[in-house]
Coordinates of C-alpha atoms (C1' of nucleotides) in Angstrom, one line a residue:
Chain H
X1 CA 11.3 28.9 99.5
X2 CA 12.9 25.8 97.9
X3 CA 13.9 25.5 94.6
X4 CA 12.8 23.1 92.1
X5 CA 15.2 23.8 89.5
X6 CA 17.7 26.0 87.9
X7 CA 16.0 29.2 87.5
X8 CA 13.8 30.5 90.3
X9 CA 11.1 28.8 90.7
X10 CA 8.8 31.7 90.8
X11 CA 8.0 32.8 87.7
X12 CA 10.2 34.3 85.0
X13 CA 9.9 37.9 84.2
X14 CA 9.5 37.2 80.9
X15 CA 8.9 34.6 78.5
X16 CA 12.3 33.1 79.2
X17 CA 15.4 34.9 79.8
X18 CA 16.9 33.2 77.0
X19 CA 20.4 32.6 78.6
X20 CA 19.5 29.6 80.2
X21 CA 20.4 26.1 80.1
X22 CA 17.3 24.1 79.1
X23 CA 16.6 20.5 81.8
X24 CA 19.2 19.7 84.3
X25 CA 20.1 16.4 82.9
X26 CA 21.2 18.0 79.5
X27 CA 24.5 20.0 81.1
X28 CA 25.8 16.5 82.8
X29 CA 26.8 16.2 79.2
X30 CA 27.1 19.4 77.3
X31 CA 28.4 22.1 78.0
X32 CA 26.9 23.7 80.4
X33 CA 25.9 26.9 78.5
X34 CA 23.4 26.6 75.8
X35 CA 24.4 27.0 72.5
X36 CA 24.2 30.6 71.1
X37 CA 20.6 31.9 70.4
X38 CA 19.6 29.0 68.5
X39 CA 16.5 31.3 66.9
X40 CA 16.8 34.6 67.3
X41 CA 15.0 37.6 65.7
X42 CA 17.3 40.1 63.9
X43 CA 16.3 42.7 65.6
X44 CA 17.1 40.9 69.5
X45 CA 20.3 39.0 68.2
X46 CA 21.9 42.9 66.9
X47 CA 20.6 44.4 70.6
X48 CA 22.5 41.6 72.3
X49 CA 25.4 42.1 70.5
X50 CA 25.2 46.0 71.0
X51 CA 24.3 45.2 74.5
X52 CA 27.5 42.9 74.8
X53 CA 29.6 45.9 73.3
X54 CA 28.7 48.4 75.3
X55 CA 29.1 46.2 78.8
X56 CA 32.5 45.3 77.6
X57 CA 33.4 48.9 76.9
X58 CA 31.7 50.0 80.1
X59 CA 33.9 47.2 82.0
X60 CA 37.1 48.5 80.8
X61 CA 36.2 51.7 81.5
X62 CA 34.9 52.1 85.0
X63 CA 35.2 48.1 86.4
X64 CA 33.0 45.4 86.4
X65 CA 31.8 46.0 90.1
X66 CA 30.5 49.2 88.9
X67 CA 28.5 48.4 85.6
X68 CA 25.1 48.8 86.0
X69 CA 21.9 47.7 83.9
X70 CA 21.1 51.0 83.1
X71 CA 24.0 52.4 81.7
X72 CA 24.8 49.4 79.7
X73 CA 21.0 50.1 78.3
X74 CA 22.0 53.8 77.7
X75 CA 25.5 52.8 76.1
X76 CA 23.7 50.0 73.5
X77 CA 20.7 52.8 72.7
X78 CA 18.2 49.7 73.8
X79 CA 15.5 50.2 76.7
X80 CA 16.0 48.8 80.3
X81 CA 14.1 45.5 79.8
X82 CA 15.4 44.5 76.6
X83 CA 19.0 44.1 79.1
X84 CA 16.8 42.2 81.4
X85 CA 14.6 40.3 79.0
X86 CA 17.9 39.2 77.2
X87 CA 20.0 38.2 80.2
X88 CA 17.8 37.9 83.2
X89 CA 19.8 39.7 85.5
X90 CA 23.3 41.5 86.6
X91 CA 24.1 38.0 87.0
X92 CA 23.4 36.4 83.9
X93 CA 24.9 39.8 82.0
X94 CA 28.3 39.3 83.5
X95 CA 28.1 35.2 82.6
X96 CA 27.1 36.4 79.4
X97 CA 30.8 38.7 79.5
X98 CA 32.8 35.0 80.6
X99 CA 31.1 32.9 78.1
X100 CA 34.0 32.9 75.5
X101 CA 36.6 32.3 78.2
X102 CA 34.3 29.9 79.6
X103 CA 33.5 27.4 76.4
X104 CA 37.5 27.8 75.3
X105 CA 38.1 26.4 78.8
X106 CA 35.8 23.7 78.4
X107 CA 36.5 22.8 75.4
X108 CA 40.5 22.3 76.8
X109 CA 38.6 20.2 79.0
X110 CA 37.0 18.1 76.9
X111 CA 39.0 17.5 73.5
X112 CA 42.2 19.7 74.3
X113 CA 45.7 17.8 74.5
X114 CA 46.8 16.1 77.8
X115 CA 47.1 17.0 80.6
X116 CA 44.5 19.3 80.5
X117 CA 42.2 17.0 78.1
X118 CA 41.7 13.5 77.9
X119 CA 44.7 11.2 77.5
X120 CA 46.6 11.8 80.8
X121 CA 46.1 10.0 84.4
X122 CA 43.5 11.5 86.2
X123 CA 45.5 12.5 89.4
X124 CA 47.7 14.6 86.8
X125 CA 44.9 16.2 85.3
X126 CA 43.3 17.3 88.1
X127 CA 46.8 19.1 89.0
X128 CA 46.4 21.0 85.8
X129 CA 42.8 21.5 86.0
X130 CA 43.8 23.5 89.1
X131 CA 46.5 25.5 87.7
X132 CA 44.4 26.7 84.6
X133 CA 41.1 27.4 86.4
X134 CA 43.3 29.2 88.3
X135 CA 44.8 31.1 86.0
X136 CA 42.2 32.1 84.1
X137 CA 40.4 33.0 87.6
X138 CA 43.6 35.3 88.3
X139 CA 42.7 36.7 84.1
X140 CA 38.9 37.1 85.0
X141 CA 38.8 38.4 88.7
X142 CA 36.5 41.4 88.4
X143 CA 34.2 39.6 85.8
X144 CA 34.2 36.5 88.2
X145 CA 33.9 38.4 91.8
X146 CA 30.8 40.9 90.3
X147 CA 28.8 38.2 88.5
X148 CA 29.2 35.9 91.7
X149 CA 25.4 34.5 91.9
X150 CA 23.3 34.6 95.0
X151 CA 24.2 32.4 97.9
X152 CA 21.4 30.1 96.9
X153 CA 22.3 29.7 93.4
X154 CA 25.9 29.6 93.5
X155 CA 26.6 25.8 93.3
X156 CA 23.7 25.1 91.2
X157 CA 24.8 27.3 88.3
X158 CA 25.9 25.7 84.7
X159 CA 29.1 26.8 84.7
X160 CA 30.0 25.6 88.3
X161 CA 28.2 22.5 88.0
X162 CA 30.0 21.5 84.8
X163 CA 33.2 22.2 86.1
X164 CA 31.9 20.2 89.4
X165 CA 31.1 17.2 87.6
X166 CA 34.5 17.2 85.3
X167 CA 36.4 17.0 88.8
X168 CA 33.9 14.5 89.8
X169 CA 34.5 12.4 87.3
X170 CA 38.6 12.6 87.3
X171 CA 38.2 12.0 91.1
X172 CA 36.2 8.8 90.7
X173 CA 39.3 7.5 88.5
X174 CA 42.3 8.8 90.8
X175 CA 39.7 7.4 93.9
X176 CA 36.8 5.0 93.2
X177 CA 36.4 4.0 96.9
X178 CA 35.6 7.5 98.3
X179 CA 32.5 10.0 98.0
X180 CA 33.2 11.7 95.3
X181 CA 31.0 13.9 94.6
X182 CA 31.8 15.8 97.7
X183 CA 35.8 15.7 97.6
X184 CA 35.2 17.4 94.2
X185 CA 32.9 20.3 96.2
X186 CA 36.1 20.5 98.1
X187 CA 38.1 21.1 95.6
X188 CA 36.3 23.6 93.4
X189 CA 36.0 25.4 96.5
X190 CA 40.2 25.8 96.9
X191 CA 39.4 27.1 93.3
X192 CA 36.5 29.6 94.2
X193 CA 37.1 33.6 93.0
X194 CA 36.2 35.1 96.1
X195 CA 39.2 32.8 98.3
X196 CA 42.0 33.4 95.7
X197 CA 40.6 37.1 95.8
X198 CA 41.2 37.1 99.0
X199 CA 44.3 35.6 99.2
X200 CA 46.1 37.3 96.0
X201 CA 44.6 40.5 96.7
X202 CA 44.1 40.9 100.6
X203 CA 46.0 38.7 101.7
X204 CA 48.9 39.5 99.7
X205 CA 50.0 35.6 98.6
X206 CA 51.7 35.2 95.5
X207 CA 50.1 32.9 93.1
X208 CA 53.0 30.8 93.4
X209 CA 51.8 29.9 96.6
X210 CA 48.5 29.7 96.0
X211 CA 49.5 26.9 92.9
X212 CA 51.4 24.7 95.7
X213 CA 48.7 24.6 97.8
X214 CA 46.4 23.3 95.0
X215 CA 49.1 20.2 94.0
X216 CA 49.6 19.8 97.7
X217 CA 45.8 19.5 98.3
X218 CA 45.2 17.4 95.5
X219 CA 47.9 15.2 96.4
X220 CA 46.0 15.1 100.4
X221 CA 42.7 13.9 98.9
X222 CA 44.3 11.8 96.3
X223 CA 46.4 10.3 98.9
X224 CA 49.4 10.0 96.7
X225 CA 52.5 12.4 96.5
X226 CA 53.0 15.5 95.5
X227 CA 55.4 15.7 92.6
X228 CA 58.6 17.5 93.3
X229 CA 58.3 17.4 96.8
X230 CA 61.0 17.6 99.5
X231 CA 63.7 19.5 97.6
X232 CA 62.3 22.7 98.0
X233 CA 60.8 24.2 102.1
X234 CA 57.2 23.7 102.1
X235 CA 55.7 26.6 101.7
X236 CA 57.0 29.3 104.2
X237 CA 53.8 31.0 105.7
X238 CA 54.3 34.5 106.5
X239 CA 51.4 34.2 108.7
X240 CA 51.0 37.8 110.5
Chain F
X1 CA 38.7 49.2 94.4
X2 CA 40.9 47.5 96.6
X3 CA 40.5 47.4 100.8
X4 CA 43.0 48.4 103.0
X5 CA 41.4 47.2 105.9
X6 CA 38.2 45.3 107.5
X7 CA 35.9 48.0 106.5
X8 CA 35.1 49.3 103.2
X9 CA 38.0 51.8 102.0
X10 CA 35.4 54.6 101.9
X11 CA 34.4 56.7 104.9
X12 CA 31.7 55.1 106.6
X13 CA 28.8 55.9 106.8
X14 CA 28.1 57.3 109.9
X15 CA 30.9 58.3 112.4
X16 CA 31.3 54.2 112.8
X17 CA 29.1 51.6 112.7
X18 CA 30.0 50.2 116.0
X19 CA 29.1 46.4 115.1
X20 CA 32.6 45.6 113.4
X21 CA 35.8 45.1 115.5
X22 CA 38.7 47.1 116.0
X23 CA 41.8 46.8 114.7
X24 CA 42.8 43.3 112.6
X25 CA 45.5 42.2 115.3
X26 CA 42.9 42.4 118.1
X27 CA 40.7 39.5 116.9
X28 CA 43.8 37.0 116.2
X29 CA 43.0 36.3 120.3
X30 CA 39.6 38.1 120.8
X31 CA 36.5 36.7 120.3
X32 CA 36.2 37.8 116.7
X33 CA 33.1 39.9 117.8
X34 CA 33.6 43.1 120.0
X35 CA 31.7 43.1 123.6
X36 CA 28.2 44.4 123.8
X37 CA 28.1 48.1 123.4
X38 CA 31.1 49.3 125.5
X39 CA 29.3 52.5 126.5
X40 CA 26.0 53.0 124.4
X41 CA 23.7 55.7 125.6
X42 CA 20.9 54.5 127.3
X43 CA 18.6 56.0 124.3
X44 CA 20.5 53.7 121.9
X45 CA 20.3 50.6 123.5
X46 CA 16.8 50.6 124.2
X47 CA 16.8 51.0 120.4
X48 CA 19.4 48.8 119.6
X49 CA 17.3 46.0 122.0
X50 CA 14.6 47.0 120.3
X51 CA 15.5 46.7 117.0
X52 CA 16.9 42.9 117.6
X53 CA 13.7 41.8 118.8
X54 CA 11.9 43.3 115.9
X55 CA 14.0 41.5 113.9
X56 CA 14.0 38.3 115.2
X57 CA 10.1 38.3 115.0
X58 CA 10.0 39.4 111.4
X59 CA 12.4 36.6 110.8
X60 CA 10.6 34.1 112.2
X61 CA 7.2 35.6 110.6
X62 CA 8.1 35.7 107.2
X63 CA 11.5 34.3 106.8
X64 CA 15.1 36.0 107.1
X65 CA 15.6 36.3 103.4
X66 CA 12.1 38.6 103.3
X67 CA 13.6 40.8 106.2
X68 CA 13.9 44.3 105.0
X69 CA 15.8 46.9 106.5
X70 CA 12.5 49.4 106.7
X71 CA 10.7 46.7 108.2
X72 CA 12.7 46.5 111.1
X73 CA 12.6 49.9 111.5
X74 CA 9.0 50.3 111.5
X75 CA 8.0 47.2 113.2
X76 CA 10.7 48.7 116.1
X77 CA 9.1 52.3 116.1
X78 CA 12.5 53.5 114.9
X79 CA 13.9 55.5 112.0
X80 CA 15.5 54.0 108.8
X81 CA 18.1 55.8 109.3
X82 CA 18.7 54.0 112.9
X83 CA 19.0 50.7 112.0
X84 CA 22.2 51.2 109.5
X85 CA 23.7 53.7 112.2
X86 CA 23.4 50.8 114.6
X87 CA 24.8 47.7 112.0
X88 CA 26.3 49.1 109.3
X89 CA 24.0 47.3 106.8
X90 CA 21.7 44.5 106.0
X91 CA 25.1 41.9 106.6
X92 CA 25.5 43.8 110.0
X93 CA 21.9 43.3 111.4
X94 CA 21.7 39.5 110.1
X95 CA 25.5 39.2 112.0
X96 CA 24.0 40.8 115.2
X97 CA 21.4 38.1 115.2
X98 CA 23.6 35.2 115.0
X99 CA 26.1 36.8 117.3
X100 CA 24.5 34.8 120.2
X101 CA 25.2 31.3 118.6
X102 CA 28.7 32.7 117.3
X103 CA 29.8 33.6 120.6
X104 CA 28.6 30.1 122.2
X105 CA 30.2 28.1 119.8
X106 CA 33.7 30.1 120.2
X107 CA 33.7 29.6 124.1
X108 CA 33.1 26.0 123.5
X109 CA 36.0 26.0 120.9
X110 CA 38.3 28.4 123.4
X111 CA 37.5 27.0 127.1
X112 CA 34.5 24.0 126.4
X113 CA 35.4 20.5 127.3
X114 CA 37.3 18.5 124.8
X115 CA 37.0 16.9 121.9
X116 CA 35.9 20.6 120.6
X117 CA 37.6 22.7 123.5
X118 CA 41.6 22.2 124.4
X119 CA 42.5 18.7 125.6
X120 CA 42.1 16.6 122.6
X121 CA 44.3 15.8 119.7
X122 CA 44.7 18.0 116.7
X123 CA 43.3 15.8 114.5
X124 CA 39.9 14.6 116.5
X125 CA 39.7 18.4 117.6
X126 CA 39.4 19.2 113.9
X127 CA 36.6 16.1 113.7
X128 CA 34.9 18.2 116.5
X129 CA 35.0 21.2 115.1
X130 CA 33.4 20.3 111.6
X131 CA 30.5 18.5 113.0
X132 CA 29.8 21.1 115.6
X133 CA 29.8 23.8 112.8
X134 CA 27.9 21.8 110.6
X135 CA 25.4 21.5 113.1
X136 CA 25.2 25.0 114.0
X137 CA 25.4 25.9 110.4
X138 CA 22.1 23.4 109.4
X139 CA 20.4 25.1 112.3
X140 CA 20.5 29.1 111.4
X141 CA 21.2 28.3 107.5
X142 CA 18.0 30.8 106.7
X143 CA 20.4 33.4 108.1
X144 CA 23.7 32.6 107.5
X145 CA 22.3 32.6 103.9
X146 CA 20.6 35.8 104.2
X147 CA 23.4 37.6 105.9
X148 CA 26.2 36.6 103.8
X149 CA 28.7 39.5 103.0
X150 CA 29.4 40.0 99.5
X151 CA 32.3 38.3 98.0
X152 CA 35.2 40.9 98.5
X153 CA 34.4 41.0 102.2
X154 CA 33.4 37.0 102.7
X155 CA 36.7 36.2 103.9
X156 CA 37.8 38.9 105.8
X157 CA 34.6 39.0 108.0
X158 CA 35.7 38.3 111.9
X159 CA 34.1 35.5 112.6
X160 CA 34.9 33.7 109.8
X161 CA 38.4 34.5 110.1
X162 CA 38.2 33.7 113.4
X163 CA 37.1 29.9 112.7
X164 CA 39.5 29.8 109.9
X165 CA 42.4 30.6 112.5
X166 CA 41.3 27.8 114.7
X167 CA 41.6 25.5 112.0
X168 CA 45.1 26.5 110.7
X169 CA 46.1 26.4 115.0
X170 CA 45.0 23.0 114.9
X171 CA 46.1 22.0 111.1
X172 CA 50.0 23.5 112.9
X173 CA 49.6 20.7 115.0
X174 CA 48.6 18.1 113.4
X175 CA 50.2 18.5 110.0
X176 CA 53.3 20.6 110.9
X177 CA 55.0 20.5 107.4
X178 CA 52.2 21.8 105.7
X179 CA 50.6 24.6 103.8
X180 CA 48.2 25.1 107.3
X181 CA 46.6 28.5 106.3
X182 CA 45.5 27.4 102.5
X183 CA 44.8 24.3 103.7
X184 CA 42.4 26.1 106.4
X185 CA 40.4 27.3 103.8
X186 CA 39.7 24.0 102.4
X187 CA 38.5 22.8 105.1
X188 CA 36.3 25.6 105.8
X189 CA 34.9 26.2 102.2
X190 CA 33.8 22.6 103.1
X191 CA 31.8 24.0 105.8
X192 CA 30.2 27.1 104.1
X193 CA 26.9 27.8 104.5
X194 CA 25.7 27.9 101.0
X195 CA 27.2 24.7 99.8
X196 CA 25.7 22.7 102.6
X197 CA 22.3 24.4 101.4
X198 CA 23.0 23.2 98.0
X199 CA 23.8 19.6 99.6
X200 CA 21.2 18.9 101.7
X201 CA 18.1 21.5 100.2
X202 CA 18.7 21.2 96.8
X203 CA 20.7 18.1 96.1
X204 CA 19.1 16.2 99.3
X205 CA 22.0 14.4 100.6
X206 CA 21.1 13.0 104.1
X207 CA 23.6 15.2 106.5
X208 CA 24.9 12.2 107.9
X209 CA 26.5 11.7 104.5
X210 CA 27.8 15.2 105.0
X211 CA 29.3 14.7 108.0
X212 CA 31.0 11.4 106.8
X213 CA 32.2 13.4 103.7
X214 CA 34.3 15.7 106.9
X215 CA 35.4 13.3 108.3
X216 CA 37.1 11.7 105.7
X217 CA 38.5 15.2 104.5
X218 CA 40.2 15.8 107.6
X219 CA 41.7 12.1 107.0
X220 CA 42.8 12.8 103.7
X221 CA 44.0 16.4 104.7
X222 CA 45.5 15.4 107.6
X223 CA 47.2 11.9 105.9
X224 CA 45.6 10.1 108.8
X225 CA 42.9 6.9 108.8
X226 CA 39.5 7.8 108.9
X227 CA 37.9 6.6 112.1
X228 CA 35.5 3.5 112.2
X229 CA 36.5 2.6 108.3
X230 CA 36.0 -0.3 106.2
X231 CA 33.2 -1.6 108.8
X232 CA 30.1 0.4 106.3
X233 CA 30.4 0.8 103.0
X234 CA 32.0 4.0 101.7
X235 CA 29.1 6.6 101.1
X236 CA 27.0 4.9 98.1
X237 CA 26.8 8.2 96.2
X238 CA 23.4 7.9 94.5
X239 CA 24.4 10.6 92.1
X240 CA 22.3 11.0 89.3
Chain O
dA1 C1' 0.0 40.8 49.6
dA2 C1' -2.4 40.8 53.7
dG3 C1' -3.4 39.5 58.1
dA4 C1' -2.3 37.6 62.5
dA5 C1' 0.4 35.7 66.0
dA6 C1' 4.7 35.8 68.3
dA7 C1' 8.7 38.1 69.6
dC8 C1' 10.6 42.1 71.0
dT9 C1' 10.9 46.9 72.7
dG10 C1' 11.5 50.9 76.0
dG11 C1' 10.6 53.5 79.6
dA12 C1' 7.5 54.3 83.5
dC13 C1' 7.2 52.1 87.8
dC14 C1' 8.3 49.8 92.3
dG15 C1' 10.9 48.4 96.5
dC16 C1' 14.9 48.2 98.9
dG17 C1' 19.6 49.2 100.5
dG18 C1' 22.1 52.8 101.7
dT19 C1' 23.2 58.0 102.6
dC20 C1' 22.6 62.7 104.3
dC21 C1' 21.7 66.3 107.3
dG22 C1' 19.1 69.3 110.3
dC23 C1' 17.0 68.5 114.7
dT24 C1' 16.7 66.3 119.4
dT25 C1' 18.3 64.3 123.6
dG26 C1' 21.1 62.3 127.2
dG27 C1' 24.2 63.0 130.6
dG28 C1' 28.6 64.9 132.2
dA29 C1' 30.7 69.5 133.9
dT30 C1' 30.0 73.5 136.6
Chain E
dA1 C1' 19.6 73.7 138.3
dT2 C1' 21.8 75.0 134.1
dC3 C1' 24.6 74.7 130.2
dC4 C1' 26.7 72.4 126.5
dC5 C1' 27.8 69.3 122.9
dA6 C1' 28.7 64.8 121.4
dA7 C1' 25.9 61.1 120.4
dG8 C1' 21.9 59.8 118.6
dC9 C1' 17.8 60.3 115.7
dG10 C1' 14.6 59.9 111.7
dG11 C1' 12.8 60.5 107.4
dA12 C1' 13.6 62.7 102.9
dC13 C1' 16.4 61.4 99.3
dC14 C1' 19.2 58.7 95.8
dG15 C1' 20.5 55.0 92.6
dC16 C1' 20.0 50.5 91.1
dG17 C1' 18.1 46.0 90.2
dG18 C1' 14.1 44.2 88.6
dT19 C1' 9.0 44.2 86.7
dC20 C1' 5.2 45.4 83.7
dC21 C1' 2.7 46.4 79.8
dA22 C1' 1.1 49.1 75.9
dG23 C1' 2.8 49.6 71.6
dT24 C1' 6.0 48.1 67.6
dT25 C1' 8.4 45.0 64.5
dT26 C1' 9.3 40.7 62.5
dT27 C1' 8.1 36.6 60.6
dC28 C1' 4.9 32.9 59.5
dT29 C1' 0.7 31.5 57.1
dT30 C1' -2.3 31.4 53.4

DNA sequence: AAGAAAACTGGACCGCGGTCCGCTTGGGAT
DNA sequence: ATCCCAAGCGGACCGCGGTCCAGTTTTCTT
């Protein structure tokens, strides 16, 4: 089955699940994440933040990979579906959980100083683009590995996609001859939770390692240098 | 909960699910998959055959993302519990069904005739590689799809690690002074299942811009010229 | 103030992945 | 031929994600 746009295309559970962006075109320019319940009854808007609560509590306590619907229902005193009908799914609860991290990092993005935001080359703020995502991928591992979305939705969800496009965009600048659009998939994969998971965590890599390889890469499909390069070894590799 | 190994931390499930491999240092040479049922009593491999062809028809009936474990079962005359004694889980069965293709595409990488066996360059091996994967991969996406492992075990399942370890051999070669294992993963992320879904499914890119877009990677990764460039223009990108 | 539509609620319900455990069976050893 | 027991078996069982819908609450309309 095919999709034809963000959400499923079979039918919603509900009404709407609320949490959703509205048209694809509208997050090429916003944020990605809709604005917060634009009209919201009393009643739903104090569930959700009860609901929020208790998930957050329930995080901290037992871990992100084992919060389930039903408890976070029990915690908040609210019924099952009024967890589903606000969020959709296990998915869309644990977005719901990375939202604040999420807009404070777009908003760096988009109108924070250099090199992060606007005002530096783009070669130099893909370099930090890197190094925060990845930071605050290190910060949010458990949220990010637990609300990973299905295989089929993975790359077409808001938050990706925004974060997609910014790269595209800042590639197009450092390399207007290339395809762009796909260099940028290459890169927000280096930057995916599950690989630095793996490779902080299993793996064993210090992050220090894990930062070189992002400046080294960019500077690969950039085809310019890496900056302080040459004065220290090149990244041992401890292989096994 | 962290892993200590290839397998989930907690005792398995049943005295051992037989379908993984053995210890990690055995697949940095094998084949990334263990041999067909070393000694299997002749009971269980009837079932086991059974089983595969049950599956295979279900998938092809209704799709591999439909396939439910019960379903095998009963469409195979053979208990529930069975089928999870015989692959570990839903992952397991979905792996067994691709193992054919999987072990076909690692002779060809291990012994086949150059450019994607021994005998080329590094660099025109990796070329190979990517466009022999990427056929493979647009051929059995419905179940590479439907049997990806979940995020903490993506990365650490054989054959992928096995691939990966193919490219960082021939990444040692070709780019000495680098990164080679993190720049592995790039180049694999590249080839991941669900992001050439997303491509070619949902955003419709013809594959031949797919393939373009690896070859150039492996240009820019490996700081060499792209093959037959500057004769076509460079990937239009009809983004919006 | 009253009535009606819309939004929301909660818990019963379903299906599936995964586990458990008492029973069966295959295939050496004698 | 018989015994024995590890290997295998199967289906009852559990928990969770997700759905449904009859009833309740809020808010809008007049």
């Amino acid at each position: 089955m095919l999709y034809a746009g963000f959400m499923s295309a079979a039918l919603p559970p509900f009404p709407r699940p609320q949490e959703n962006v509205g048209p694809l075109e509208l997050l090429q320019l916003g944020t990605g994440i809709d604005e917060d319940e634009p009209c919201l009854r009393a009643d739903a808007a104090r569930n959700r933040a009860r609901l929020l609560e208790a998930a957050e509590r329930l995080v901290a306590e037992h871990g992100a990979a084992a919060l389930t619907m039903e408890a976070v229902a029990t915690a908040a005193c609210v019924g099952k579906g009024t967890v589903f009908r606000r969020f959709g799914d296990r998915t869309g609860l644990l977005a719901a959980l990375l939202d604040h991290s999420e807009r404070k990092f777009q908003a760096a993005l988009l109108s924070g100083p250099p090199p992060l935001g606007p005002g530096a080359p783009p070669v130099e703020r893909l370099r930090a683009f890197g190094c925060a995502l990845l930071d605050r991928s290190v910060d949010k591992l458990e949220l990010l590995l637990a609300g990973e979305p299905s295989a089929e939705r993975r790359h077409a969800f808001p938050p990706r996609r925004f974060l997609h496009q910014h790269v595209t965009l800042l590639l197009r600048e450092a390399v207007p001859d290339a395809d762009c659009e796909l260099l940028a998939h290459t890169l927000m994969a280096y930057l995916d939770a599950p690989l630095i998971h793996h490779l902080t965590e299993q793996r064993g890599l210090p992050t220090e390692r894990v930062r070189a390889g992002w400046l080294d890469l960019v500077a690969r499909v950039t085809r310019t240098e890496s900056p302080a390069r040459g004065s220290e070894s090149p990244a041992t590799e401890p292989t096994a």
